[in-house]
PDB file of C-alpha atoms and ligand atoms in Angstrom:
ATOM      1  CA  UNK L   1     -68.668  81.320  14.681  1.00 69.00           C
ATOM      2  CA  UNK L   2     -71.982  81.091  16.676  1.00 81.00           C
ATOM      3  CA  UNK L   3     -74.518  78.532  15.085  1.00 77.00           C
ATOM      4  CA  UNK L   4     -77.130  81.716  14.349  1.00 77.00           C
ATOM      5  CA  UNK L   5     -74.140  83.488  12.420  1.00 81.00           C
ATOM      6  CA  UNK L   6     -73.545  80.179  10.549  1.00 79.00           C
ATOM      7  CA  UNK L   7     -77.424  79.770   9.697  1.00 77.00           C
ATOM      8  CA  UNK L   8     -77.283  83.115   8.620  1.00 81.00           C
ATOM      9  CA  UNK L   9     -73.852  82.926   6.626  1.00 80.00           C
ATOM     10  CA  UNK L  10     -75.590  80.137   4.722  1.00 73.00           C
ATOM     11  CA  UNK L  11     -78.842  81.346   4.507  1.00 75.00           C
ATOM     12  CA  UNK L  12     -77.485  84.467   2.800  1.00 71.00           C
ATOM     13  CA  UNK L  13     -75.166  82.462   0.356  1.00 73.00           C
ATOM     14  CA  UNK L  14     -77.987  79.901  -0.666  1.00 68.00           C
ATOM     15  CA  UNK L  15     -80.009  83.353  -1.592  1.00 63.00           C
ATOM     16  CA  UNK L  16     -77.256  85.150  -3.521  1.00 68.00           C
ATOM     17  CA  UNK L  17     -77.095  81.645  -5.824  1.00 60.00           C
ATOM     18  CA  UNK L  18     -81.174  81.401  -5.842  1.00 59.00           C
ATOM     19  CA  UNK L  19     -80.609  85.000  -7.442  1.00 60.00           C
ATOM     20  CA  UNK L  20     -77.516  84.929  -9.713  1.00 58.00           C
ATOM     21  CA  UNK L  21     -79.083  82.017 -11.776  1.00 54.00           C
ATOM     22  CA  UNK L  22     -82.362  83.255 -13.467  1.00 55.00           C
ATOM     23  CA  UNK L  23     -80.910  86.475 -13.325  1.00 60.00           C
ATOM     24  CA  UNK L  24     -78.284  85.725 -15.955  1.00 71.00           C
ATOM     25  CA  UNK L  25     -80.797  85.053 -19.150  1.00 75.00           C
ATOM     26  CA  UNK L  26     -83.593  87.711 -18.045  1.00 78.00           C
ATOM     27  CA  UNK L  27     -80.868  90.110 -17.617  1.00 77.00           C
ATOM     28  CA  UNK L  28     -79.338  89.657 -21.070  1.00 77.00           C
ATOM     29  CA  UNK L  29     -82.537  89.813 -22.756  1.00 86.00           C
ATOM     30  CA  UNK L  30     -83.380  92.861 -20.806  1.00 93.00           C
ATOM     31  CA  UNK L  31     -80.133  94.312 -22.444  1.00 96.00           C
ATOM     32  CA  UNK L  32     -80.703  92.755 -25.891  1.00 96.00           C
ATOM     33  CA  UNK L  33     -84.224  95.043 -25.834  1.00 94.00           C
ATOM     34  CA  UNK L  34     -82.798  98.309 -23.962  1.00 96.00           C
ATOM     35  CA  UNK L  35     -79.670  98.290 -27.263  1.00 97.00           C
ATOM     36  CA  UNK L  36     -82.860  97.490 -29.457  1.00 97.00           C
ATOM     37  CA  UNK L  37     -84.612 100.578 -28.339  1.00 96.00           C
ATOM     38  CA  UNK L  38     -81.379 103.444 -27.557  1.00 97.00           C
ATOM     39  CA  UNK L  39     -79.477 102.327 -31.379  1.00 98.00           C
ATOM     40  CA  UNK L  40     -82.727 102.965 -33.468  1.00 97.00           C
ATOM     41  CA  UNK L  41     -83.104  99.678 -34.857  1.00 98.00           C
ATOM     42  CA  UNK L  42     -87.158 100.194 -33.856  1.00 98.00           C
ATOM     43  CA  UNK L  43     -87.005 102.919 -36.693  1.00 98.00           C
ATOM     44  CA  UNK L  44     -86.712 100.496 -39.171  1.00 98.00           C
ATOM     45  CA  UNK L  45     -87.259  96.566 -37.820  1.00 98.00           C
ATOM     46  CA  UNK L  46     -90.878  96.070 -36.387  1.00 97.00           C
ATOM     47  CA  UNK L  47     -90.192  93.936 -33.051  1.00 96.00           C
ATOM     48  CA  UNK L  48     -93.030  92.414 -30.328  1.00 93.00           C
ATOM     49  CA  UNK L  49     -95.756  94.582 -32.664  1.00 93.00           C
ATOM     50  CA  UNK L  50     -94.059  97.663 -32.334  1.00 94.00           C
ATOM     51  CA  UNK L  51     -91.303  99.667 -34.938  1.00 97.00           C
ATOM     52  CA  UNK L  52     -90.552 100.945 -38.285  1.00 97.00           C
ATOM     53  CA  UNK L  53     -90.984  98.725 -41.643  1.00 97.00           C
ATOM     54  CA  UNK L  54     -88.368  99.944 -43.902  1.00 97.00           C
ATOM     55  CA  UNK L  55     -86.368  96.391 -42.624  1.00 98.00           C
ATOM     56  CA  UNK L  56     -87.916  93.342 -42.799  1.00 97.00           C
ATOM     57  CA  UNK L  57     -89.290  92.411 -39.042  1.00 98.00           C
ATOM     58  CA  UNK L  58     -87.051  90.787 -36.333  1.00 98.00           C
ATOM     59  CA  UNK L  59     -90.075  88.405 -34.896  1.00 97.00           C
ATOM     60  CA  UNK L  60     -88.401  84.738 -35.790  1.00 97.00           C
ATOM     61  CA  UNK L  61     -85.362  86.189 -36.876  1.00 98.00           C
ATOM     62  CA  UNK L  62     -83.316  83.347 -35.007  1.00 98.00           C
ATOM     63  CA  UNK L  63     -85.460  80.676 -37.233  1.00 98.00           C
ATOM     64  CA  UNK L  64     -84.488  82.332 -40.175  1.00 97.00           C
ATOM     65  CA  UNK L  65     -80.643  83.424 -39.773  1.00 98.00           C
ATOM     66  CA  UNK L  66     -78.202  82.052 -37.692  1.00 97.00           C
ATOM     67  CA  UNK L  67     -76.166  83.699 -35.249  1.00 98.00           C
ATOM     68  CA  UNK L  68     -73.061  84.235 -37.518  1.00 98.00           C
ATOM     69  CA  UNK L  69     -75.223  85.755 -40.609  1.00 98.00           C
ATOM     70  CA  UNK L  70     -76.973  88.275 -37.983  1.00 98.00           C
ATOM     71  CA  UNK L  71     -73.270  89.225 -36.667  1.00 98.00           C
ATOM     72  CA  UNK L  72     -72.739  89.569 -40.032  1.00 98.00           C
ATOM     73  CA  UNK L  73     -75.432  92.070 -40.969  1.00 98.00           C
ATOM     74  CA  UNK L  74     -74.895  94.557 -37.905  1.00 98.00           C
ATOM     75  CA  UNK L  75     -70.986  94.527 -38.272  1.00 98.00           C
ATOM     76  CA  UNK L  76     -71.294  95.230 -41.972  1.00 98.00           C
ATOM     77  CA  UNK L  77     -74.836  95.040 -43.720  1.00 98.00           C
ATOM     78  CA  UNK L  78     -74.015  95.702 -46.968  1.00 97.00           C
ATOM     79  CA  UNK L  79     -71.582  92.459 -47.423  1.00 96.00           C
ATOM     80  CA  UNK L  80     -74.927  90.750 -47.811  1.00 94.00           C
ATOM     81  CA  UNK L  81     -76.667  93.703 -49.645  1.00 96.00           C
ATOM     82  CA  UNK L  82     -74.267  96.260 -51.281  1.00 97.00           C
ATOM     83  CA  UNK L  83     -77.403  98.607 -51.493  1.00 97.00           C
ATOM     84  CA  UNK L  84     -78.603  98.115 -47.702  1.00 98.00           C
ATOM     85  CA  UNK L  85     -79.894 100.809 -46.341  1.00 97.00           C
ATOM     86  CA  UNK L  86     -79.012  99.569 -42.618  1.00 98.00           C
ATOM     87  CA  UNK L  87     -76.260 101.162 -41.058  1.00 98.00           C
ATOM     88  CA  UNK L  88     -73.354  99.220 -39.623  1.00 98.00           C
ATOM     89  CA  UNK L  89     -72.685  98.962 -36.073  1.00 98.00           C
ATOM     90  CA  UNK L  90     -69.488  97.491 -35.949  1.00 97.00           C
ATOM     91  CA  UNK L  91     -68.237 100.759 -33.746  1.00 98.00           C
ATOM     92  CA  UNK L  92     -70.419  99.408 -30.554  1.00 98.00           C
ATOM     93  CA  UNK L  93     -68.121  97.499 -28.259  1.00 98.00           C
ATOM     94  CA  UNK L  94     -68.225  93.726 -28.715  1.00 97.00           C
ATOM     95  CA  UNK L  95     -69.723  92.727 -25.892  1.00 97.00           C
ATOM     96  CA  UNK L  96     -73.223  94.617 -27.097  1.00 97.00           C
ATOM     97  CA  UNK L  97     -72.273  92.954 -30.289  1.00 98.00           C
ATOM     98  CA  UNK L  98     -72.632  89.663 -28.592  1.00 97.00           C
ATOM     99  CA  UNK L  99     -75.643  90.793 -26.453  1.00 97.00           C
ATOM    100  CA  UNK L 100     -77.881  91.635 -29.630  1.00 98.00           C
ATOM    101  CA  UNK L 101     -76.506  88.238 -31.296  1.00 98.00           C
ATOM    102  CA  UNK L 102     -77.466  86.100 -28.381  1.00 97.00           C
ATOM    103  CA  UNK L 103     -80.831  87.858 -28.406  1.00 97.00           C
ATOM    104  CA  UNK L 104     -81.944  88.292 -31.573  1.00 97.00           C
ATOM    105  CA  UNK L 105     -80.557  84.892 -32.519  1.00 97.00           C
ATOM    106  CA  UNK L 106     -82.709  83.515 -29.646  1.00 96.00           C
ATOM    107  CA  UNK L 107     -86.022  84.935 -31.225  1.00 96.00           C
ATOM    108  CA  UNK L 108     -87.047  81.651 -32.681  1.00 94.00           C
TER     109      UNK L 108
HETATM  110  C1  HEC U   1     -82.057 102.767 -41.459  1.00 57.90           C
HETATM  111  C2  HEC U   1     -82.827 101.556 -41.263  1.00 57.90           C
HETATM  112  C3  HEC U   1     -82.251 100.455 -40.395  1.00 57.90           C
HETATM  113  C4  HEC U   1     -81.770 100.524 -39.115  1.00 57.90           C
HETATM  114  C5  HEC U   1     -81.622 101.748 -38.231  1.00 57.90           C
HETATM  115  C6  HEC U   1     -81.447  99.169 -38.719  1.00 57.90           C
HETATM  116  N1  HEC U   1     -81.711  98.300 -39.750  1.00 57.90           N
HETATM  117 FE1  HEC U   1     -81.479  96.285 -39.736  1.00 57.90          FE
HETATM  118  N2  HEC U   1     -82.058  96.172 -41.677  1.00 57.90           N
HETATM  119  C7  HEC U   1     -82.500  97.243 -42.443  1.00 57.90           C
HETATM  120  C8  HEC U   1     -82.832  96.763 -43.775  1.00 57.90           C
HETATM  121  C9  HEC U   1     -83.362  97.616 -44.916  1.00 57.90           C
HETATM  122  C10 HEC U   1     -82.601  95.354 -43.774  1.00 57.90           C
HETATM  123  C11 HEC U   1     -82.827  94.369 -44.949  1.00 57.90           C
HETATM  124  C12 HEC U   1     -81.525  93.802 -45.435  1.00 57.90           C
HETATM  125  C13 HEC U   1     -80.633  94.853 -46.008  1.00 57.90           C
HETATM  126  O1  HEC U   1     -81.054  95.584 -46.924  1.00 57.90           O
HETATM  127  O2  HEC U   1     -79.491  94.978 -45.521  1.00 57.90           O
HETATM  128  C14 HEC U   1     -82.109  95.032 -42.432  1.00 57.90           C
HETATM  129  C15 HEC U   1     -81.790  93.749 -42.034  1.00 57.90           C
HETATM  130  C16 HEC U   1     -81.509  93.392 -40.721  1.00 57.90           C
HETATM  131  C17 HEC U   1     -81.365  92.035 -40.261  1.00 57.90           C
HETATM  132  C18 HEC U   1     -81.551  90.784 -41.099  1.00 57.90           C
HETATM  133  C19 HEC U   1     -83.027  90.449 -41.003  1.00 57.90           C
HETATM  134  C20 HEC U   1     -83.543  89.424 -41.966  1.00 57.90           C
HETATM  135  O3  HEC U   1     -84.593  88.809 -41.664  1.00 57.90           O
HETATM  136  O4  HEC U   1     -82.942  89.232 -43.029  1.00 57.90           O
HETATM  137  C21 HEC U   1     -81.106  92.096 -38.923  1.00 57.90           C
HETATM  138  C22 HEC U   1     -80.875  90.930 -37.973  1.00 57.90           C
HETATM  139  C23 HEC U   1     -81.080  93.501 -38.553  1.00 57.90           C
HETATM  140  N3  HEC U   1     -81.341  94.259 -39.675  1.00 57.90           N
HETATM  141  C24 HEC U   1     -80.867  93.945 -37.285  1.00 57.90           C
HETATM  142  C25 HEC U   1     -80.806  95.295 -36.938  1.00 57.90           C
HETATM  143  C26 HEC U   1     -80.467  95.757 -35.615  1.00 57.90           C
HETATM  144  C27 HEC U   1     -80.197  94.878 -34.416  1.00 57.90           C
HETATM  145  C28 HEC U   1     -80.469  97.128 -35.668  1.00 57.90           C
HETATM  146  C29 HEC U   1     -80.073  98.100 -34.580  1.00 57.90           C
HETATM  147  C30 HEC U   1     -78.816  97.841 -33.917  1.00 57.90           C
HETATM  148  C31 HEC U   1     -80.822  97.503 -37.027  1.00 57.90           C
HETATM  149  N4  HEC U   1     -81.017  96.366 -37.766  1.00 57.90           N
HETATM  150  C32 HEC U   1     -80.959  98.805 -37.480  1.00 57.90           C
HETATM  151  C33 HEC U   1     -82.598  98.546 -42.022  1.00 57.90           C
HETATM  152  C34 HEC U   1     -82.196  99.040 -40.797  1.00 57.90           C
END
């Protein structure tokens, strides 16, 4: 290898981990608001000043429930209230499961 191809070889790797570590949380979050928005939840949870109020507001939510109780309540809302009006979204794939978990648990 010629040195510029070895400045460049690291130059390019130092970059691509500069990149993949912020990336990681602003990217979930990112997804945590995009599942927000396309599953409806806005039509009933008011979030960042904006949604429905039929469902209490998910500002804070973290502070208030932790991250097993909010799994909880999307896979099957009405184990905590037999009368909830919230649908259950335990036909989304896990992994957006986890996603909205990890975000709205991290609204504190
Ligand atoms: C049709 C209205 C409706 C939709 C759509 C809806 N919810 Fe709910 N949600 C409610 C209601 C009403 C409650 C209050 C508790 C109950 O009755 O189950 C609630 C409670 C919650 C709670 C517990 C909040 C607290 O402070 O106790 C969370 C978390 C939650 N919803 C998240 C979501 C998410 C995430 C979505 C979208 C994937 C969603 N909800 C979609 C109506 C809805």
């Amino acid at each position: 290898m010629t040195f510029m191809k070895a400045v460049k070889s690291i130059a390019i790797a130092a970059l691509a981990l500069v990149m993949a570590a912020p990336a990681g949380a602003a990217e979930d979050s990112s997804r945590g608001i995009e599942l927000l928005n396309s599953l409806g939840c806005k039509g009933c949870h008011r979030i960042n000043g904006q949604g429905g109020t039929l469902g209490p507001s998910l500002d804070g939510v973290g502070k208030r429930l932790d991250e097993q109780r909010i799994r909880r309540q999307l896979l099957d809302p009405k184990s905590a209230n037999p009368g909830s009006l919230m649908p259950s979204f335990g036909h989304l794939p896990e992994k957006d499961i986890n996603t909205l978990v990890d975000y709205l648990g991290d609204l504190k």
